[in-house]
Coordinates of C-alpha atoms in Angstrom, one line a residue:
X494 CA -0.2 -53.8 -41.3
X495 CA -0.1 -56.0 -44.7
X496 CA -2.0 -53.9 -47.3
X497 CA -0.5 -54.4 -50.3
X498 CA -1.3 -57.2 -52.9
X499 CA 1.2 -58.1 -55.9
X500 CA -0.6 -59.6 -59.2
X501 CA 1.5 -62.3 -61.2
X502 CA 0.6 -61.9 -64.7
X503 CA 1.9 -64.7 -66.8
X504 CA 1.2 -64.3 -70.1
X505 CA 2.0 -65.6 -73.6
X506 CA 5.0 -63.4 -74.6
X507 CA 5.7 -61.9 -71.2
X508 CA 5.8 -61.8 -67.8
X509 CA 4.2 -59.4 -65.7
X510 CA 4.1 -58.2 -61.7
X511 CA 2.0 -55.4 -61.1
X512 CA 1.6 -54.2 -57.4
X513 CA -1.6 -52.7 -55.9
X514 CA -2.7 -50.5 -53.1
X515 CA -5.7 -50.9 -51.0
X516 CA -7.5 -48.5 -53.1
X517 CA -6.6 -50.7 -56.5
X518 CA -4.2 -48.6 -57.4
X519 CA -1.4 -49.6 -59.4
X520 CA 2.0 -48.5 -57.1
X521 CA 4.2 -50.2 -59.2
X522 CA 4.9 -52.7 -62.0
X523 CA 7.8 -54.9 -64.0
X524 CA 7.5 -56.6 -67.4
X525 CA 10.2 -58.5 -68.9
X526 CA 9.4 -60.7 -72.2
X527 CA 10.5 -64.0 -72.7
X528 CA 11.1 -66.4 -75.8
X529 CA 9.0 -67.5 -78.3
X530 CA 9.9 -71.5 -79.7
X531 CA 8.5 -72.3 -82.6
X532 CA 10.3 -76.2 -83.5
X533 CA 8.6 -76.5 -86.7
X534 CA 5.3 -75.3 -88.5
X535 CA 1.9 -75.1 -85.9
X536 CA 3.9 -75.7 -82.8
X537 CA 4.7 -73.0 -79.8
X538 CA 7.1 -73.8 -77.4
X539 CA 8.1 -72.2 -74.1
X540 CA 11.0 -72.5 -71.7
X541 CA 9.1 -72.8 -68.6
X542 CA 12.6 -72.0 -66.5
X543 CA 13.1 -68.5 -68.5
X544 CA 9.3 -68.2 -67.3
X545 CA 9.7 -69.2 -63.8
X546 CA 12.7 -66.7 -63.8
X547 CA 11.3 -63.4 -65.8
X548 CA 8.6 -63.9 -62.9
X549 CA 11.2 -64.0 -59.6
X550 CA 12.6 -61.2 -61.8
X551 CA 9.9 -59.0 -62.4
X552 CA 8.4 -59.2 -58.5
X553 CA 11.7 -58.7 -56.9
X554 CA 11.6 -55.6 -59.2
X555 CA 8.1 -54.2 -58.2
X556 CA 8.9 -54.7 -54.9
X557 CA 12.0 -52.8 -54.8
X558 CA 10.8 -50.1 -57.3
X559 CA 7.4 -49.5 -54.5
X560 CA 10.1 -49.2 -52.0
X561 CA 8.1 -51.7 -49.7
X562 CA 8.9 -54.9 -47.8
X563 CA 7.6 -58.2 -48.3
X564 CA 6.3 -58.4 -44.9
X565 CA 3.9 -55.9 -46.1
X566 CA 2.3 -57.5 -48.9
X567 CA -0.9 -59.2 -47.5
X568 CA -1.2 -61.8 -50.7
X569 CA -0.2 -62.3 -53.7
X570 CA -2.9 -63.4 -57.0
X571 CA -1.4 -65.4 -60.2
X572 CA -3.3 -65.1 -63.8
X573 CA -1.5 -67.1 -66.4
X574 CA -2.2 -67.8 -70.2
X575 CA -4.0 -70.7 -70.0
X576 CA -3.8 -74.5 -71.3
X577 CA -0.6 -74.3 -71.9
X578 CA 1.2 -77.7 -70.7
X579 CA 3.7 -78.9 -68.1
X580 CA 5.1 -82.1 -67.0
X581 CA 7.9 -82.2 -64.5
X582 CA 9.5 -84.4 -62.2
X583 CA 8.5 -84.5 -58.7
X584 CA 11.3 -84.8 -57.0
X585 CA 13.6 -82.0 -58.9
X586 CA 11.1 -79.7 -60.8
X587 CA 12.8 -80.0 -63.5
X588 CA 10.7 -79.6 -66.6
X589 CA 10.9 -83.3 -69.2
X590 CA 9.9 -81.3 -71.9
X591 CA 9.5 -77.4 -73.0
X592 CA 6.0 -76.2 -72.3
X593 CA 3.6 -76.9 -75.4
X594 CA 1.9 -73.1 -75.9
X595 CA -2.0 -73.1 -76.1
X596 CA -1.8 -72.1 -79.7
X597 CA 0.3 -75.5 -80.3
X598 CA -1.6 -77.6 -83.2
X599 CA 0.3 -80.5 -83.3
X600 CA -2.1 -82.7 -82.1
X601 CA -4.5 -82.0 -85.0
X602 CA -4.1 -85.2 -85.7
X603 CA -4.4 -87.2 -82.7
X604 CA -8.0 -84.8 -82.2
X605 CA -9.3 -86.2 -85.5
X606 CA -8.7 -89.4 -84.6
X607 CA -10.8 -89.0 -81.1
X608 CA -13.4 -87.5 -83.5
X609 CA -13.5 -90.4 -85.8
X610 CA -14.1 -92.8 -82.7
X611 CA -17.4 -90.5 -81.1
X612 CA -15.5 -88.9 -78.7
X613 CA -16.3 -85.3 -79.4
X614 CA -20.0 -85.6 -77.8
X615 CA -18.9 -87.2 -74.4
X616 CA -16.3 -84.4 -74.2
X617 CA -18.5 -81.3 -75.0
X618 CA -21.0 -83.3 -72.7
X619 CA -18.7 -82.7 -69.5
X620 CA -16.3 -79.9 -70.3
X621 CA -18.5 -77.7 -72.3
X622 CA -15.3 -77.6 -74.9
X623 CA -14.4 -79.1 -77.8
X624 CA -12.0 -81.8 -79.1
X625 CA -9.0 -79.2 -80.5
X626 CA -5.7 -79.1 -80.2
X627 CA -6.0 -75.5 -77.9
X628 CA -6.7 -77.6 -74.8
X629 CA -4.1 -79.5 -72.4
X630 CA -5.3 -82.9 -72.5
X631 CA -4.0 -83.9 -75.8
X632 CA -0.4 -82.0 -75.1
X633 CA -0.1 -83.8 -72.3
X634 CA -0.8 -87.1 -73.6
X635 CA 1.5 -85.7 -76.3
X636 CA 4.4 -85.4 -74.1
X637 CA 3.8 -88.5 -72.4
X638 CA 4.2 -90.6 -75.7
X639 CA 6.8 -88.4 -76.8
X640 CA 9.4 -87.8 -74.0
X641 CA 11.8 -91.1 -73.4
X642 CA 10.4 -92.8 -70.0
X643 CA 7.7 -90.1 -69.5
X644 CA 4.7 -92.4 -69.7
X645 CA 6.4 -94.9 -67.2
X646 CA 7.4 -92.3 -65.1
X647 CA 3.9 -90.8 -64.9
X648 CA 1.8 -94.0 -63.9
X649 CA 4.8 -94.7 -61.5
X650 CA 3.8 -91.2 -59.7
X651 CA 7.0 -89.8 -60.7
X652 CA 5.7 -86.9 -62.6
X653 CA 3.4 -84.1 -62.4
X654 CA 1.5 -82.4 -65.1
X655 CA 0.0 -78.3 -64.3
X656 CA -1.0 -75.3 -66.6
X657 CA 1.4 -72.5 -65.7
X658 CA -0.1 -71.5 -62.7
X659 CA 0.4 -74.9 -61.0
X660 CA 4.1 -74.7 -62.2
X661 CA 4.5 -71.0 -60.4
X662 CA 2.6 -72.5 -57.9
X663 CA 5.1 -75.2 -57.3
X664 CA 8.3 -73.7 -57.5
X665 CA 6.6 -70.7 -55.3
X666 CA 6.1 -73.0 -52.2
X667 CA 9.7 -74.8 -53.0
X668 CA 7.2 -78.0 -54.2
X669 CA 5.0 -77.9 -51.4
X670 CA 2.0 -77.1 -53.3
X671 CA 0.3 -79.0 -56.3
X672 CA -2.8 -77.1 -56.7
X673 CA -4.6 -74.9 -59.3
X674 CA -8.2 -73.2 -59.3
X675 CA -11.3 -74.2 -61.3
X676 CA -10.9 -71.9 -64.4
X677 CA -7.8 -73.3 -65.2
X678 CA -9.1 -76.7 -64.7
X679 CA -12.1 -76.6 -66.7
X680 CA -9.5 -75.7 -70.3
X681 CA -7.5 -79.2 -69.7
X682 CA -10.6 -81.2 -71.6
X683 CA -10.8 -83.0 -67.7
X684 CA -12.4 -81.7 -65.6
X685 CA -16.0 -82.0 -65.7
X686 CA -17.5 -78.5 -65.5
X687 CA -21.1 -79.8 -63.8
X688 CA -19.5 -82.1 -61.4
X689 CA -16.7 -79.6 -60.5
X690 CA -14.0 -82.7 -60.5
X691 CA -11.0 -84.7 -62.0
X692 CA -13.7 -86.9 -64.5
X693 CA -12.3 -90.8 -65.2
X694 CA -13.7 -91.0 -68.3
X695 CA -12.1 -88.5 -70.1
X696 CA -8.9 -89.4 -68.3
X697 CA -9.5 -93.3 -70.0
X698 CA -10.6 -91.2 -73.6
X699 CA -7.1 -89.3 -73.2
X700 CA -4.6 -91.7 -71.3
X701 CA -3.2 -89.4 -68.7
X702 CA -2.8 -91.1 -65.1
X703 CA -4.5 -89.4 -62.7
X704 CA -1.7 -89.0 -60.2
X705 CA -0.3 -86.2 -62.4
X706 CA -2.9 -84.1 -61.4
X707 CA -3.6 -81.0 -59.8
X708 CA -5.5 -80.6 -56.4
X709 CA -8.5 -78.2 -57.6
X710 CA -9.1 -74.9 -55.6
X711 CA -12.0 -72.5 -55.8
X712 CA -10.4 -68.8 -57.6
X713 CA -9.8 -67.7 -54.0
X714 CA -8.4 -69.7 -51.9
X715 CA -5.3 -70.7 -49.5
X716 CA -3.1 -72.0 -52.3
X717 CA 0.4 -72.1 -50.3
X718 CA 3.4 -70.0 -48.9
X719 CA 6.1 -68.7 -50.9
X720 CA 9.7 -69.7 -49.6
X721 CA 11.0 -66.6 -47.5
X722 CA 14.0 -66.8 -49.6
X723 CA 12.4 -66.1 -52.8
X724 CA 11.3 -62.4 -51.5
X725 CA 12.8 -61.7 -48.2
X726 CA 9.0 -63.1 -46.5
X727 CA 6.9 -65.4 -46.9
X728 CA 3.8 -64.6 -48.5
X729 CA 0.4 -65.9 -49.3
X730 CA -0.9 -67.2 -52.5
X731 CA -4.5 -66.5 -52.3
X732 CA -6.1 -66.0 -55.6
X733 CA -5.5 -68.4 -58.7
X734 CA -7.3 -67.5 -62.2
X735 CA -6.6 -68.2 -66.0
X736 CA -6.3 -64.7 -67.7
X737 CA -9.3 -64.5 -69.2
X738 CA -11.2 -65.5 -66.4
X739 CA -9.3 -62.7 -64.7
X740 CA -10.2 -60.2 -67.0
X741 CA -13.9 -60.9 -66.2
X742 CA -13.3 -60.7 -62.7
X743 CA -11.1 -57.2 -63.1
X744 CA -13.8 -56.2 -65.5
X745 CA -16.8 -56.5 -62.7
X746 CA -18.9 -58.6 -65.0
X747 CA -20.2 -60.3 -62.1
X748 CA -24.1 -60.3 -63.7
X749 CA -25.8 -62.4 -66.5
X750 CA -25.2 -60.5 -69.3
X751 CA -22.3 -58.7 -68.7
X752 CA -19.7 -59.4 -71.7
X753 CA -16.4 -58.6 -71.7
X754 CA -13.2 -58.7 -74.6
X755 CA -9.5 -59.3 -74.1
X756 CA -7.3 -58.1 -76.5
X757 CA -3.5 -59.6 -76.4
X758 CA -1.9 -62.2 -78.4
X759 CA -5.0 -63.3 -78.9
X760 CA -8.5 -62.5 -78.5
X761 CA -11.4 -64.1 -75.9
X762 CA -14.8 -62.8 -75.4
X763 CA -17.0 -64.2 -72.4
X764 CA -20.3 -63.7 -71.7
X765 CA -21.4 -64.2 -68.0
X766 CA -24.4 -66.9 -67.9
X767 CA -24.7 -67.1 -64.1
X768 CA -25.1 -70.2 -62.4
X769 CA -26.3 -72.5 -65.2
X770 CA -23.7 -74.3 -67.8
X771 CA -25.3 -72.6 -71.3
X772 CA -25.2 -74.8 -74.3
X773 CA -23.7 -73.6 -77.5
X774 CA -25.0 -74.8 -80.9
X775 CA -22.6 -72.5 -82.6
X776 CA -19.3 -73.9 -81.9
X777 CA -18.2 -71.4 -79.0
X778 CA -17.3 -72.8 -75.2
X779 CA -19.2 -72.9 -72.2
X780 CA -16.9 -72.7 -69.5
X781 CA -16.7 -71.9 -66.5
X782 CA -16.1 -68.5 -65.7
X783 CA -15.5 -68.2 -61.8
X784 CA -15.8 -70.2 -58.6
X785 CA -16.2 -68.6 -55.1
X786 CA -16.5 -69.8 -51.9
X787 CA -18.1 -72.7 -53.7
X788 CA -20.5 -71.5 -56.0
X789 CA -20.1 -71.7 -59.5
X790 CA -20.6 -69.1 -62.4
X791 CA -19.9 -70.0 -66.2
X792 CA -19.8 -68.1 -69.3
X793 CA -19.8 -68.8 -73.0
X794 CA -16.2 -68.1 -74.1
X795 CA -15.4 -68.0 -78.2
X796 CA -11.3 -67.7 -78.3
X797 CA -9.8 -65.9 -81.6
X798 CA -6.2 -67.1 -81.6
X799 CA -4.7 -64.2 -83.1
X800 CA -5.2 -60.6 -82.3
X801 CA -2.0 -58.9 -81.2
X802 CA 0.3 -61.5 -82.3
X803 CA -0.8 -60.2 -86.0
X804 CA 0.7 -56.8 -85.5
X805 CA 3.5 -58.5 -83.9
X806 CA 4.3 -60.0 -87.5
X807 CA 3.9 -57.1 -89.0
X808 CA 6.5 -56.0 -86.5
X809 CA 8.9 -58.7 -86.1
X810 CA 8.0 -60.7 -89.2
X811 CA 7.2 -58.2 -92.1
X812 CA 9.5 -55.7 -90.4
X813 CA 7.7 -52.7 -91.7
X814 CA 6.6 -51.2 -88.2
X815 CA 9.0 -50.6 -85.4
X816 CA 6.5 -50.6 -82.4
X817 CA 3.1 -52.0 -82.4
X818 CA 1.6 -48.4 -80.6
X819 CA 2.4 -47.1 -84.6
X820 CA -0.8 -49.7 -85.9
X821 CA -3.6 -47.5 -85.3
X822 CA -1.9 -44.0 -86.2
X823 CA -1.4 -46.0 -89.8
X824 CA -4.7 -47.4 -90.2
X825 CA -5.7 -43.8 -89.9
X826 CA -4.1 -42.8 -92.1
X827 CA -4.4 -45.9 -94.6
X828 CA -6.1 -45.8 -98.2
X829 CA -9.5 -46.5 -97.5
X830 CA -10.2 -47.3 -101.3
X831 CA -7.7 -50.2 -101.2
X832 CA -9.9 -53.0 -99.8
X833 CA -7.6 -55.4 -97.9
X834 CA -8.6 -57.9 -95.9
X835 CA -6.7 -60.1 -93.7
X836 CA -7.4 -63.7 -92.1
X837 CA -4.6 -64.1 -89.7
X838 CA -4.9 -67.9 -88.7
X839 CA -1.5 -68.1 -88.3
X840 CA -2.1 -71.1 -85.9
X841 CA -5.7 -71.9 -87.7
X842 CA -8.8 -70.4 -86.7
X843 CA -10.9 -70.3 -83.7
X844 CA -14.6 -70.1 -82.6
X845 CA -16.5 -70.0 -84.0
X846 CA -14.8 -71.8 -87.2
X847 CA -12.7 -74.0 -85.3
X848 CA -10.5 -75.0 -88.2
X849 CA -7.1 -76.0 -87.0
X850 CA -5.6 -76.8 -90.2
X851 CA -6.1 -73.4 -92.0
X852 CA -3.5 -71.1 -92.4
X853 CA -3.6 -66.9 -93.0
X854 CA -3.7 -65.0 -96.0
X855 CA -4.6 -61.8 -97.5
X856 CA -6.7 -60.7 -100.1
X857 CA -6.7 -57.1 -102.1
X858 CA -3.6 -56.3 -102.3
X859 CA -2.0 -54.0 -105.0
X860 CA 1.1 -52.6 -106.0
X861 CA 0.2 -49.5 -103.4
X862 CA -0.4 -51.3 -100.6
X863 CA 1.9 -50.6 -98.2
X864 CA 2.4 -50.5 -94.0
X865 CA -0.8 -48.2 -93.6
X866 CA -2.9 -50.7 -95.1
X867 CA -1.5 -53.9 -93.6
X868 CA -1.9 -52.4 -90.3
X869 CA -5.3 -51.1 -90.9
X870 CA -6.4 -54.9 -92.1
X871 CA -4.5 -56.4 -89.0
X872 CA -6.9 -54.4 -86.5
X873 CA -10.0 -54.6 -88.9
X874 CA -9.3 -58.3 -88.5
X875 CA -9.9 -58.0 -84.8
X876 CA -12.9 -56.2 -85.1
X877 CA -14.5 -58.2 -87.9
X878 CA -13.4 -62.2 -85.4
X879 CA -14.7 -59.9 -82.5
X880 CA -18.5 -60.0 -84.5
X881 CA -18.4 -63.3 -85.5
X882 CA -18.2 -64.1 -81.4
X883 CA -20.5 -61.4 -80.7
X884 CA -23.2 -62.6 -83.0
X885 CA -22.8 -66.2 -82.2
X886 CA -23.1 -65.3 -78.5
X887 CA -26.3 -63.6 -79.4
X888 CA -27.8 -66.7 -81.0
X889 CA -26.9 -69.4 -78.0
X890 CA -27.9 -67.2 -75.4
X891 CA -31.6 -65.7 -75.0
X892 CA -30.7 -64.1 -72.2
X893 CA -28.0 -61.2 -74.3
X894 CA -29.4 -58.2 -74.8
X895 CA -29.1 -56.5 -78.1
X896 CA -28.0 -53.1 -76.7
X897 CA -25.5 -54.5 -74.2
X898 CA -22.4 -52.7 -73.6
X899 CA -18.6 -54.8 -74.2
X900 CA -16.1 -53.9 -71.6
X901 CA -12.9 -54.0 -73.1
X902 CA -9.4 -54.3 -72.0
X903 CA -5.6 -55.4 -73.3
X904 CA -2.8 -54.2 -75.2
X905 CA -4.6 -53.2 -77.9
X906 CA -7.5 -51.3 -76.4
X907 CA -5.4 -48.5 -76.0
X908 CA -5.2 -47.3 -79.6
X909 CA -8.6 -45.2 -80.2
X910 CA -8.9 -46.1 -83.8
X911 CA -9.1 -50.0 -83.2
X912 CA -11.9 -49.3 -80.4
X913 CA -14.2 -47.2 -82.7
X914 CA -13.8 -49.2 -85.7
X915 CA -14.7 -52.2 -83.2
X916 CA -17.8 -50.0 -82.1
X917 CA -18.7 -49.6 -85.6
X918 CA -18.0 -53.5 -86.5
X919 CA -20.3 -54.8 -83.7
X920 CA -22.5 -51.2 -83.6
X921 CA -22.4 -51.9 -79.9
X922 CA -20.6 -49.2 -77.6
X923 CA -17.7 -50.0 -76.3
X924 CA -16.7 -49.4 -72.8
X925 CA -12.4 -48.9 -71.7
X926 CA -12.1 -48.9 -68.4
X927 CA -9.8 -46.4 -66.6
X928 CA -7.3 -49.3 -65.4
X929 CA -6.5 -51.0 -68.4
X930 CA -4.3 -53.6 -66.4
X931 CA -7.7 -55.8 -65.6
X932 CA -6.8 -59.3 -66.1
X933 CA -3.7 -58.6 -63.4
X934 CA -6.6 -56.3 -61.5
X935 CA -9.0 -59.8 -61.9
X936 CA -6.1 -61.5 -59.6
X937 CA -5.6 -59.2 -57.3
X938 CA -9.3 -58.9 -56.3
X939 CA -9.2 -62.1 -55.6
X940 CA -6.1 -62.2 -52.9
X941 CA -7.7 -58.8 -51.8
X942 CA -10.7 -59.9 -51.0
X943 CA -9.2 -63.7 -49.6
X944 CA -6.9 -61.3 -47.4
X945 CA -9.6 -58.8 -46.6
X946 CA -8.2 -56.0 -47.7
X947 CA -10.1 -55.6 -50.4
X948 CA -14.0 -55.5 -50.6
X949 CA -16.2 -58.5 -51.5
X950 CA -17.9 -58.1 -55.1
X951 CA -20.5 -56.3 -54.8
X952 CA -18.0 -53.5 -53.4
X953 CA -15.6 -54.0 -56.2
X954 CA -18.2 -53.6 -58.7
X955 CA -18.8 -49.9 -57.6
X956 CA -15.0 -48.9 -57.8
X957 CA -14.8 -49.6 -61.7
X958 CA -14.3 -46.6 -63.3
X959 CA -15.2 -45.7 -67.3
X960 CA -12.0 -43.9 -68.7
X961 CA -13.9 -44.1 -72.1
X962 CA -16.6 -44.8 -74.4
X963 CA -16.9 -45.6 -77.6
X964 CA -20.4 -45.0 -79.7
X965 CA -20.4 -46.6 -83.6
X966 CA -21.0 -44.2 -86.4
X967 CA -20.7 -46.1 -89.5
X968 CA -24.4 -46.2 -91.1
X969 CA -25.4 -50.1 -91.5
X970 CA -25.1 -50.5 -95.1
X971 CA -21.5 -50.1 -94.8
X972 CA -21.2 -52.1 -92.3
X973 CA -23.3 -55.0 -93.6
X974 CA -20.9 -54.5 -97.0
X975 CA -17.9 -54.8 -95.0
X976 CA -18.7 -57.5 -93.0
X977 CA -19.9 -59.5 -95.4
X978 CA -16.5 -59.1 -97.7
X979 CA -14.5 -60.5 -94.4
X980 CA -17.4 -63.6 -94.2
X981 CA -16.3 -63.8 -97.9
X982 CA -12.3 -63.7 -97.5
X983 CA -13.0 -66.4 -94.5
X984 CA -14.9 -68.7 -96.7
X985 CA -11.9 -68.8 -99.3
X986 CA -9.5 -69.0 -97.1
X987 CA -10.6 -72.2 -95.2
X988 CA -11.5 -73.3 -98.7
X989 CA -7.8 -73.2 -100.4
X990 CA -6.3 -74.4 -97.2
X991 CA -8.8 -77.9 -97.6
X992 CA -8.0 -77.9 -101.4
X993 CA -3.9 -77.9 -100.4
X994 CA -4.5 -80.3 -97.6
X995 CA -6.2 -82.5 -100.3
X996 CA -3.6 -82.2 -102.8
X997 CA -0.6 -83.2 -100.2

């Protein structure tokens, strides 16, 4: 009897297959990273055939490391890094263009413009986003102007356009299968979040043919077959869900209320709201946060765009670490009289600033800071973007509680130091839960419980398990003085990158 589910993780730097048994444990798993493209200054690209075969790569390895068979694998759930853009042609699969990365800002401009003409209102009206470059819409309409004949091809049906689930998707079921789920949908700036469909209006604002289009599934759902070739049997793809989306699901935050953190290359925080859309007046998303067998749940999302990726520089730009486990050891150990402060908006900042333009910098450094301190400041800067998301939360929502809990989970959760300094930041506890591997957990659940192997919610809930928990312990004056010296640092920051602007 099938009782095994595999979990595609696609995400931003790497691909991931994790494979689970029907008591959610992890039986084995494959990783393999993939390129980073980065074709001038704000733009992140991605070879979307390296992806497609790090994944083939990494489940053919998971497979074979469980010693199992296909044939026993009951389903199989994708979770992907989300609004990143595809266009392909129908009839090979072969990709027009590389694959513009979420943290792409080269369509700054072509945003501002759809500012200037009122846009922004009608948009946050139906999406619950805002007009940014982060989204698909404007990348695709991107590629369409930009790729000889793409345009033409697209309103001639030629061409389709998907997030990378809907690319895995396709080459999956050998092309049989267009489809992707409702979280992914609502980040493309398209899909109107209240209505649950493909929206014509934003389709005229942006200029994207609607034939390009996905089919929209709920999160669980019969998505397709994989080819029998691909993994010695066919199996099915029942549960679709953007990664962050995933992680909420994996996390159990199935309540109003319940709040959750990702920690990778970047950094997303969601708030659960239940069944109604929740309106933010402080620049964060409403999105939505699930759909099952129907019904709708959304959450208020704010997205930092760099969390990990900053000790990754300090890694593979800076140099002066060697693996990004050494961060928190450093910080430890760092000067704590040296007061530096870093603002890593290496690809501008997020919510709740949503400055696109503004590029990273750091302030206090002397002729003693050295790798202890840069690190330290790297995951301080986590903490400190993790606040600012917290405490706008607080304000939209009436429904937070003050003393609720964050569930946590990602790369970086793992080092101790970054989780009680966040504890201390946000003076919040700070839950880790014993399978750090939630987001690929989140997709799983959801071909689990399509396949019935797995239990329904309200069963999953009770098999989460706390591995630890984090109390704060810095007293509130130092913690008002430090946050308020990161506001600070923020504030100049945005304020030198206008000044530049103005000046070029």
């Amino acid at each position: 009897m099938a009782s095994y589910i595999l979990a595609i993780d696609q995400g931003t730097t790497s691909s991931r297959a994790i494979l689970f048994d029907d008591a959610f444990h992890i039986i084995s798993s494959a990783q393999q990273e993939f390129t980073q493209h980065f074709p001038a200054s704000g733009m992140v690209e991605h070879d979307v055939e390296e992806i497609w075969h790090s994944v083939v790569a990494t489940c053919r390895k998971a497979i074979a490391d469980a010693g199992i068979k296909a044939t026993q694998i009951a389903g199989i759930g994708i979770t992907n890094q989300r609004e990143t853009t595809v266009i392909w042609e129908k009839s090979s699969g072969k990709p027009i263009h590389h694959a513009i990365v979420w943290q792409d800002r080269r369509t700054s401009s072509f945003c501002n413009e759809l500012k200037a003409s009122g846009y922004e209102e009608t948009v946050r009206d139906k999406t619950g986003l805002l007009l940014d470059p982060y989204f698909s819409a404007t990348k695709i309409n991107w590629l369409l102007n930009h790729v000889d004949g793409a345009r033409k091809k697209a309103n001639n049906g030629e061409l389709l356009f998907g997030t990378i689930d809907t690319y895995l998707l396709w080459r999956l079921t050998d092309g049989a299968s267009h489809k992707t789920d409702a979280t992914n949908a609502s980040r493309t700036l398209l899909f109107n979040t209240e209505k649950n469909e493909w929206d014509d209006e934003l389709l005229k604002i942006f200029n994207i043919p609607r034939a390009i289009l996905p089919t929209v599934e709920d999160c669980a759902a019969e998505f397709g077959n994989t080819v029998t070739d691909l993994f010695g049997a066919s199996i099915p793809v029942l549960g679709i869900a953007g990664d962050q989306h995933a992680a909420v699901l994996g996390q159990a935050c199935f309540s109003p209320g319940m709040i959750k953190s990702t920690y990778g290359t970047g950094c997303f925080v969601m708030l659960n709201t239940g069944e109604q859309r929740a309106v933010s007046n402080n620049r964060l998303l409403s999105t939505i946060a699930y759909r099952i067998d129907g019904k709708t749940t959304y959450a208020l999302e704010g997205s930092i765009f760099i969390a990990g990726a900053a000790v990754q520089w300090l890694r593979d730009g800076l140099k002066i670490i060697d693996d990004a486990s050494q961060t928190g050891g450093l910080a430890a150990e760092a000067d704590r009289s040296q007061d530096v402060i870093m603002v890593p908006a290496f690809a501008g900042l997020g919510a709740p600033y949503w400055e696109p333009d503004v590029r990273g910098a750091i302030f206090g450094l002397t002729r003693n800071t050295g790798p202890r301190e840069l690190s330290r400041a790297a995951l301080e800067a986590v903490c400190y973007q993790t606040r600012d998301l917290v405490d706008a939360m607080k304000k939209d929502w009436q429904g937070q509680k003050e003393e609720s809990v964050l569930r946590v989970d990602g790369g970086m959760v793992a080092s101790d130091w970054t989780m009680q300094y966040l504890a201390d930041t946000l003076a919040t506890s700070i839950d880790r839960p014993s399978i750090l591997e939630t987001t690929a957990l989140g997709a799983a659940w959801l071909a689990g419980m399509k396949s019935g192997v797995w239990p329904d919610m309200e069963g999953f809930s009770k098999s989460w398990k706390l591995q630890n928990r984090f109390e704060p312990r810095l007293d509130e004056a130092k913690r008002a003085c430090r946050y308020k010296a990161w506001r600070a640092a923020v504030e100049s920051t945005i304020a030198q990158s206008k000044a530049s602007s103005n000046d070029n």
